Short mmCIF file of C-alpha atoms and ligand atoms in Angstrom, two decimals:
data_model
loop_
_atom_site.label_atom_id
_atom_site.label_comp_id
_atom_site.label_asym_id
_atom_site.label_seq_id
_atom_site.Cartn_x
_atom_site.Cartn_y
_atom_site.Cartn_z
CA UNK N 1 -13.80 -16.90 14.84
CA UNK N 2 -12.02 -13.75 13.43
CA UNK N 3 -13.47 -13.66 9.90
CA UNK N 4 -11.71 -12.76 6.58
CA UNK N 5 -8.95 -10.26 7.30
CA UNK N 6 -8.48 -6.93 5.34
CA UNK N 7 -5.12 -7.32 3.89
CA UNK N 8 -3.06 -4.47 4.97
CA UNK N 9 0.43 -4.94 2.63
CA UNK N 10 3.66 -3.18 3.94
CA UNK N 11 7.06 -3.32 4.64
CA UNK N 12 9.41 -6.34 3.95
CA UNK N 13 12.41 -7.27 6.32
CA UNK N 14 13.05 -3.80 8.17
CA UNK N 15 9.88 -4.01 9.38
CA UNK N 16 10.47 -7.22 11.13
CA UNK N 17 13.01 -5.94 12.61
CA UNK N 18 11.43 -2.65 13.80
CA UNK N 19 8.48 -4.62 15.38
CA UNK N 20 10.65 -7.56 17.07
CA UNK N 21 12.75 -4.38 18.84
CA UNK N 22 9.26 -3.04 19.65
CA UNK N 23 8.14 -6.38 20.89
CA UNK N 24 11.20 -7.07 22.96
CA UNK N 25 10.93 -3.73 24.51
CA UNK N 26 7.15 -4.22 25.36
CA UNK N 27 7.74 -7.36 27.31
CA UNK N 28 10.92 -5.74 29.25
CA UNK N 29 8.60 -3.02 29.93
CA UNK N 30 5.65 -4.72 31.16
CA UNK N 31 7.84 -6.99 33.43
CA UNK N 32 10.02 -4.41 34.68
CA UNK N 33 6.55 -2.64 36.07
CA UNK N 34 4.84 -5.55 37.30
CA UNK N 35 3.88 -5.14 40.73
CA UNK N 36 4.76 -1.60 41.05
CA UNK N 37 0.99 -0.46 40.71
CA UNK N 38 1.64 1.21 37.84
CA UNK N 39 -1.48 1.49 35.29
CA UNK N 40 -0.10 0.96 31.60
CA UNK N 41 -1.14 1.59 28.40
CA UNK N 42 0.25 0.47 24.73
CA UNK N 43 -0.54 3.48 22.62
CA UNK N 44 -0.39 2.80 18.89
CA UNK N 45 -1.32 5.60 16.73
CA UNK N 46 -0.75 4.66 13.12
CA UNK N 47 -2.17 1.10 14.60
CA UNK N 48 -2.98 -0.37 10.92
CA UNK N 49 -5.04 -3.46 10.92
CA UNK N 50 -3.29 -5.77 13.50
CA UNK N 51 -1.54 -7.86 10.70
CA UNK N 52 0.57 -7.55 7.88
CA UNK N 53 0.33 -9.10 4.81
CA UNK N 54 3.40 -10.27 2.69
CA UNK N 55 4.38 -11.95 -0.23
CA UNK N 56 7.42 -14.14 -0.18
CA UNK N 57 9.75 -15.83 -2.08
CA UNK N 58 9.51 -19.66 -1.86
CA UNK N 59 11.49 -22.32 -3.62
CA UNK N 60 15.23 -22.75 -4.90
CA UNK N 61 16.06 -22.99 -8.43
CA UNK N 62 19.39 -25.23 -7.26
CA UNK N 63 17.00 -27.69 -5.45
CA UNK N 64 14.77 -27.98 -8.63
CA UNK N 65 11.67 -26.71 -6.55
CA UNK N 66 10.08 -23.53 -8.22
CA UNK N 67 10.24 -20.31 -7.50
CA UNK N 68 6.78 -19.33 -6.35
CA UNK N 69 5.54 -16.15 -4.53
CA UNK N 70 3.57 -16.78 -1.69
CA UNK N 71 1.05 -14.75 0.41
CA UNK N 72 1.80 -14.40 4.42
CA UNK N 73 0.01 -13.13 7.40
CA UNK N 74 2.46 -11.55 10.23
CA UNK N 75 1.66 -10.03 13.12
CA UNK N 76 1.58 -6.14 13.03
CA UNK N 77 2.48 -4.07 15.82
CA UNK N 78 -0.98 -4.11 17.25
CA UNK N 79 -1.41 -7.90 17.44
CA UNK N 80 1.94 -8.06 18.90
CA UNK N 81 1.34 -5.96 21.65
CA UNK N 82 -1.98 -7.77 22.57
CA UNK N 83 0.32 -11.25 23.39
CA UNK N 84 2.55 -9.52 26.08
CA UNK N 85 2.51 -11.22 29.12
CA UNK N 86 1.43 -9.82 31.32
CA UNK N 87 -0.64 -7.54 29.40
CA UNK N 88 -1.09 -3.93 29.13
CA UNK N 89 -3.73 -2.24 31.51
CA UNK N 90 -5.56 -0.85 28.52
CA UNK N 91 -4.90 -1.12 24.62
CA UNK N 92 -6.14 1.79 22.48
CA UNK N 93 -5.97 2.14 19.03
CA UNK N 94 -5.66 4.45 16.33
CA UNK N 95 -6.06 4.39 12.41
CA UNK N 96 -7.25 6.70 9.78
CA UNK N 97 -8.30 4.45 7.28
CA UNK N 98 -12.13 3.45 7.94
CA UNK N 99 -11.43 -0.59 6.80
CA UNK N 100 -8.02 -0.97 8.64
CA UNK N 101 -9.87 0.66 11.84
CA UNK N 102 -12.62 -1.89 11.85
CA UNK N 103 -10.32 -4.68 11.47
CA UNK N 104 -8.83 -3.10 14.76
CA UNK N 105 -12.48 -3.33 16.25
CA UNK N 106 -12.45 -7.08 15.65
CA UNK N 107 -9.76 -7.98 17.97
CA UNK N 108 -11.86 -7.42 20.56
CA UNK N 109 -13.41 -10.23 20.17
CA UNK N 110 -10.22 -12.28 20.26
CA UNK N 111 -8.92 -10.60 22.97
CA UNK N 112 -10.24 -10.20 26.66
CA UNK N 113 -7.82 -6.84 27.16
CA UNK N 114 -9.41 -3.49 27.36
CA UNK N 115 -9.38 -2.44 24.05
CA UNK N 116 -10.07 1.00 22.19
CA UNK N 117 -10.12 1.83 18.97
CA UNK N 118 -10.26 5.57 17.64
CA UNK N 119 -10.96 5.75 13.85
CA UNK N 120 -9.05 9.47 13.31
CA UNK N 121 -6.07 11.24 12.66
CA UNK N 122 -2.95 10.09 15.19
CA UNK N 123 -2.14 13.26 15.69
CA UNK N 124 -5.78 14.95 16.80
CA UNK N 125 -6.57 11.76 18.36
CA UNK N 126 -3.42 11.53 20.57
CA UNK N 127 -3.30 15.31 21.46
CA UNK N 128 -7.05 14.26 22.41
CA UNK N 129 -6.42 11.24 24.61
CA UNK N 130 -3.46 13.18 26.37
CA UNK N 131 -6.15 16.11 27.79
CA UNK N 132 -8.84 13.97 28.73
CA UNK N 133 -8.56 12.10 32.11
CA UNK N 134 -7.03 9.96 33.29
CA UNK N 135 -3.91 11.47 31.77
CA UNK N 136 -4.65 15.56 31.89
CA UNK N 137 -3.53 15.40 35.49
CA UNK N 138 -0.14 16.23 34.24
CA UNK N 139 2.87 15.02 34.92
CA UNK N 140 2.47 15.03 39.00
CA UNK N 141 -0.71 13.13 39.10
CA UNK N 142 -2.01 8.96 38.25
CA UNK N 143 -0.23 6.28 37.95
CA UNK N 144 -0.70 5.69 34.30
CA UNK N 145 2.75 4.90 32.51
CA UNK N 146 2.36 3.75 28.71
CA UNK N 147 4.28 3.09 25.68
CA UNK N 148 3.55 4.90 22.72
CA UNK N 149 3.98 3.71 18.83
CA UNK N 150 4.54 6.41 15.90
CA UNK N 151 4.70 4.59 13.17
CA UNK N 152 3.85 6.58 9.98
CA UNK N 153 4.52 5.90 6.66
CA UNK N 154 5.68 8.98 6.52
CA UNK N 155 6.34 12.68 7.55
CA UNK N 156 3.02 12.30 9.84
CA UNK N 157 3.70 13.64 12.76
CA UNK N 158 3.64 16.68 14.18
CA UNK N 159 5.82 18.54 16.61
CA UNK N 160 3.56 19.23 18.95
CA UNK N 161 2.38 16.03 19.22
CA UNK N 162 5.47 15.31 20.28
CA UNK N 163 5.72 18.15 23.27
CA UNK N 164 2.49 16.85 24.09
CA UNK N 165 3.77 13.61 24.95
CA UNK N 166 7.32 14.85 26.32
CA UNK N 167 5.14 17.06 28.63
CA UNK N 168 3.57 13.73 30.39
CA UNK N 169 7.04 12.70 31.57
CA UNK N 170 5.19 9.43 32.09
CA UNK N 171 5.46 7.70 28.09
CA UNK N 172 8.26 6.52 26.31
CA UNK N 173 7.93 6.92 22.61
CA UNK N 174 9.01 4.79 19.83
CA UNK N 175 9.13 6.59 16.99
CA UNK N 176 10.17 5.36 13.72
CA UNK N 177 11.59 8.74 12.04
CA UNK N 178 11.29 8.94 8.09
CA UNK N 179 15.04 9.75 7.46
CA UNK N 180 14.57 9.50 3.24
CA UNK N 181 11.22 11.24 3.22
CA UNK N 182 12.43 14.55 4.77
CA UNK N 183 15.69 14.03 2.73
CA UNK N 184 13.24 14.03 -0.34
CA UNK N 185 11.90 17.33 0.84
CA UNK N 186 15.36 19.15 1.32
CA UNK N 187 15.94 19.95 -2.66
CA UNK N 188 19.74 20.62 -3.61
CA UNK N 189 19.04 24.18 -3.87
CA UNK N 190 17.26 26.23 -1.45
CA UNK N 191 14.70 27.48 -4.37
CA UNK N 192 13.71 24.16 -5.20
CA UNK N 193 12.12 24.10 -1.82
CA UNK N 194 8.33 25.37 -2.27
CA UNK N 195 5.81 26.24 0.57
CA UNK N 196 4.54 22.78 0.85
CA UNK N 197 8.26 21.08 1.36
CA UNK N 198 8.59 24.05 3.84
CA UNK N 199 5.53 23.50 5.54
CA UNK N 200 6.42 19.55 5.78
CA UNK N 201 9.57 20.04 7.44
CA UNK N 202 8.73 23.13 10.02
CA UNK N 203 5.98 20.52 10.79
CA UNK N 204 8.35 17.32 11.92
CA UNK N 205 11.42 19.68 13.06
CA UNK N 206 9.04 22.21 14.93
CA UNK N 207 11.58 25.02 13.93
CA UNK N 208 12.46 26.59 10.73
CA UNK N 209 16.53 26.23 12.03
CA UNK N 210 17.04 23.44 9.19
CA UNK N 211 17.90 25.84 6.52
CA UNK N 212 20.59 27.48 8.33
CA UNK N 213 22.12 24.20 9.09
CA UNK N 214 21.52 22.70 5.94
CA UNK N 215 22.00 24.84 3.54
CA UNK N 216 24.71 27.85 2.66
CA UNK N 217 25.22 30.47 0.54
CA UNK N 218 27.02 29.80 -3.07
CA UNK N 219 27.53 31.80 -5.69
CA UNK N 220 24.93 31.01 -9.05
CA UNK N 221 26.38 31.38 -12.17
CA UNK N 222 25.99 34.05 -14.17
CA UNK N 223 23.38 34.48 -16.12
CA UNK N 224 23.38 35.94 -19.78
CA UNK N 225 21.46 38.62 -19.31
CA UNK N 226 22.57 39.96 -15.67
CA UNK N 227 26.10 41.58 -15.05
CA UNK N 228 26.04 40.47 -11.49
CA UNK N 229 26.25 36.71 -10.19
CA UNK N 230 22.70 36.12 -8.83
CA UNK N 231 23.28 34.73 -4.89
CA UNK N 232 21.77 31.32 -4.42
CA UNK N 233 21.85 29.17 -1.38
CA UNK N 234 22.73 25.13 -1.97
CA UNK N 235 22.22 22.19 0.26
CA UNK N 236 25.47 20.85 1.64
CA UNK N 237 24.18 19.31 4.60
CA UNK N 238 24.69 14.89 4.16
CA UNK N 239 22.17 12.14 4.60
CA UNK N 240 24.32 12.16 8.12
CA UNK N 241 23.93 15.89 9.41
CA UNK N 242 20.43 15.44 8.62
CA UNK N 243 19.86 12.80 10.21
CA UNK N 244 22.24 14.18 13.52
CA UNK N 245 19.85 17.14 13.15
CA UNK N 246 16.71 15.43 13.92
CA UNK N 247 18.41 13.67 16.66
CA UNK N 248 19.34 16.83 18.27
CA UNK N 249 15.69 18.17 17.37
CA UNK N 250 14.34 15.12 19.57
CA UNK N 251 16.66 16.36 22.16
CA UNK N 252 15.02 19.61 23.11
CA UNK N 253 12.25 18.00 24.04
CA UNK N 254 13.40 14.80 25.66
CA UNK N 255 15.89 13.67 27.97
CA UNK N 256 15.97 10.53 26.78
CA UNK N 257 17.04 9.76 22.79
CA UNK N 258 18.23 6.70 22.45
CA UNK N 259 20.79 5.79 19.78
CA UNK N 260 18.72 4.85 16.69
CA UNK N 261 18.25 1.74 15.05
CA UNK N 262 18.55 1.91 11.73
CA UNK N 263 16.43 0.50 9.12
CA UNK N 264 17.77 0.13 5.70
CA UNK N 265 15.29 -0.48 2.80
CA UNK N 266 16.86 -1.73 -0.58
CA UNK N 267 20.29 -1.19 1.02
CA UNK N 268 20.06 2.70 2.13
CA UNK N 269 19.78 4.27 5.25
CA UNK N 270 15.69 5.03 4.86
CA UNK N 271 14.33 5.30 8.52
CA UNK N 272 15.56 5.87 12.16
CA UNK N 273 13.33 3.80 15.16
CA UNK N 274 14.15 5.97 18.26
CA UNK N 275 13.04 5.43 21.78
CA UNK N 276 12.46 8.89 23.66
CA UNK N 277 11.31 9.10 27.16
CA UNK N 278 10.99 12.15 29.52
CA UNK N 279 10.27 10.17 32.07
CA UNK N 280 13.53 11.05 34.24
CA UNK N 281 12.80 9.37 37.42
CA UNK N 282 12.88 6.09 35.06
CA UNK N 283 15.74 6.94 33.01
CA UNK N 284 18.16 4.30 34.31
CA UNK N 285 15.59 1.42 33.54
CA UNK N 286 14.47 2.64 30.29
CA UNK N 287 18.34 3.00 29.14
CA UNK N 288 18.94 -0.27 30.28
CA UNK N 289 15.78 -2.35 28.40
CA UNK N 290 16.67 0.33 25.22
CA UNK N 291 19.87 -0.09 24.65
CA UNK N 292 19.81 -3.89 24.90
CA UNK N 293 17.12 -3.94 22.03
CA UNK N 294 18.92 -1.14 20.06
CA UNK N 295 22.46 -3.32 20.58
CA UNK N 296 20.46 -6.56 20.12
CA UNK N 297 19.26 -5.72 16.35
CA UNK N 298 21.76 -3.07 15.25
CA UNK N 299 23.82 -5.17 13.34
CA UNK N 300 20.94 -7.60 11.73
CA UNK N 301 19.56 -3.89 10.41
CA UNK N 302 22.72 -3.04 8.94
CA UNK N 303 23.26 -6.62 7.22
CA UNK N 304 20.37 -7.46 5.40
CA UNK N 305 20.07 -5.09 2.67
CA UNK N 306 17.56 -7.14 0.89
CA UNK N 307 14.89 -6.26 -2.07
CA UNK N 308 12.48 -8.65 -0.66
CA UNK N 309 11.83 -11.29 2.04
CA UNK N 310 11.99 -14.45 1.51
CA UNK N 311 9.95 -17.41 2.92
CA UNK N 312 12.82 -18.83 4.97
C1 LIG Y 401 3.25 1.60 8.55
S1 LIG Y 401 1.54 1.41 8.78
C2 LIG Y 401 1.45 0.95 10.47
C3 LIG Y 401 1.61 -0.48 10.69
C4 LIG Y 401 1.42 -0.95 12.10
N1 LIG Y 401 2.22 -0.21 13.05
C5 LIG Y 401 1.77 -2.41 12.16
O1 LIG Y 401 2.91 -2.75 12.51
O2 LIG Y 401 0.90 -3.23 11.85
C6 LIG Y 401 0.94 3.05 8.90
C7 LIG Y 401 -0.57 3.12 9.17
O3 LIG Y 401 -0.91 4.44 9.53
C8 LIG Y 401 -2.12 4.80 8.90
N2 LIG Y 401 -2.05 6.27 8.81
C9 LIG Y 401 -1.38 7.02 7.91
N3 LIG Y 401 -1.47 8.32 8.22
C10 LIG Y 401 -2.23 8.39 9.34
C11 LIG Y 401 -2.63 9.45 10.18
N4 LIG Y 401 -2.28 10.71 9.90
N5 LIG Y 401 -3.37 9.16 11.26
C12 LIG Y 401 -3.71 7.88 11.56
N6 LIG Y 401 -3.35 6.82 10.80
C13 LIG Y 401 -2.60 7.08 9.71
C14 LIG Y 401 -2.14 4.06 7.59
O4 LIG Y 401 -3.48 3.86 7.16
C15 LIG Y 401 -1.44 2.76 7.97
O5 LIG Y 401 -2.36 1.79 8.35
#
């Protein structure tokens, strides 16, 4: 028996969709490498608790039933992974916070898989796992294949964690890209941009090239007190260049980008969930199980717009 859960509260109907794409890929994946020999691994780095905890909207004014708000259990990314059939090889884990990463402990006890469970930063922990056998062989050596999860809230990962993992040739990454969060960074003028913000975004682009593409010279006005208009530099890049900028970013280091699939929170554009694989012997069956997914919840992304799930 699994005990009282630590509720773990995130996300709303994007996030739905970003794990059923996840899950549909996992069980192409698995099946598609059945039999080969292949070892595999599900990687999940910002691995949360296992579940995911909603409230919902229940009840219909028009059918005189009352509107009450209800608390749900889904399964998170983690738990989803654990009911592929056939399962992974090995499952391992990661989470920073201490209570979400026990919870991740307990499903050992549910589940018979090979489990592992690293309570640490995803990006230390993953550079970690990647040069410790069996995968510091490189990209010549074992027959371990996995799928890895980047799921931050956030601007969390770093660019070389990425080369790390494009340097396998043997994972394909989904990686859910924080479109509005780096947008937040990119101030309308270049001086609103302080160390930090520049720090953030040298971190998730691995280059500083994002100025020079974003942003261009203009002329300030003049102040009061100086003859000569003072040169500033302002943002014209749109939510769309940005975006076609991290795409191209991703490219440098993978063969493989797929399109993205868009997730739209309170109607705007707010992440990107890309699949990115280096594994080019592969490419023709990843493309094939990717783009169905991508195709498959594209336009469910794009239509539902909505504040809040309901209990439907
Ligand atoms: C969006 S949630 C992940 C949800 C999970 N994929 C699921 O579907 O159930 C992000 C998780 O990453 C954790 N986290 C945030 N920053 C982290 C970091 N740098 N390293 C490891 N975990 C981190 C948070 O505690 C949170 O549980």
């Amino acid at each position: 028996m699994a005990g009282k859960r630590v509720a773990h509260r995130f996300g709303g109907v994007w996030t739905e969709i970003k794990l059923k794409a996840l899950n549909d890929y996992l069980w192409f994946y698995q099946n598609a490498l059945k039999n080969k020999g292949f070892e595999t691994w599900y990687i999940d780095a910002f691995a949360g608790t296992g579940d995911r905890h909603a409230e919902l909207k229940q009840g219909d004014i028009f059918e005189n039933s009352p509107i009450e708000h209800v608390e749900r259990i889904f399964d998170g990314s983690a738990r989803k992974a654990l009911k592929i059939n056939p399962p992974f090889s090995h499952y391992w884990f990661a989470e920073q916070h201490r209570g979400r990463a026990r919870q991740l402990e307990k499903l050992k006890d549910e589940w018979p898989h090979d489990i592992q469970v690293r309570q640490g930063e995803a990006n230390t922990e993953l550079r970690a796992l990647f040069n410790q056998q069996p995968w510091s062989g490189g990209a010549t050596s074992g027959r371990q294949r996995a799928v890895v999860f980047l799921d931050p809230y956030g601007m969390s990962v770093d660019w070389e964690t990425l080369e790390v993992l494009a340097a396998t040739e043997k994972v394909d990454v989904w990686y859910l890209f924080p479109r509005a969060a780096v947008i937040h960074q990119l101030a309308n003028d270049i001086s609103g941009i302080d160390e930090g913000k520049r720090r953030a975004l040298a971190r998730i682009f691995g280059s500083d090239d994002w100025e020079g593409e974003f942003y261009s010279a203009k002329p300030a006005q003049a102040s009061l007190f100086e003859s000569e208009p003072v040169m500033s530099k302002g943002r014209h890049a749109t939510p769309e260049d940005i975006a076609a900028f991290a795409r191209k970013r991703l490219g440098k280091l993978f063969c493989y980008v797929s399109d993205p699939l868009p997730l739209i929170v309170n109607g705007h554009d707010y992440f990107e969930l890309y699949c990115l694989s280096n594994n080019r012997y592969a490419i023709s069956l990843i493309k094939r199980g990717v783009e169905h997914v991508i195709r498959k919840y594209t336009p469910a992304s794009r239509r539902r717009s909505v504040h809040q799930e309901d209990a439907r």
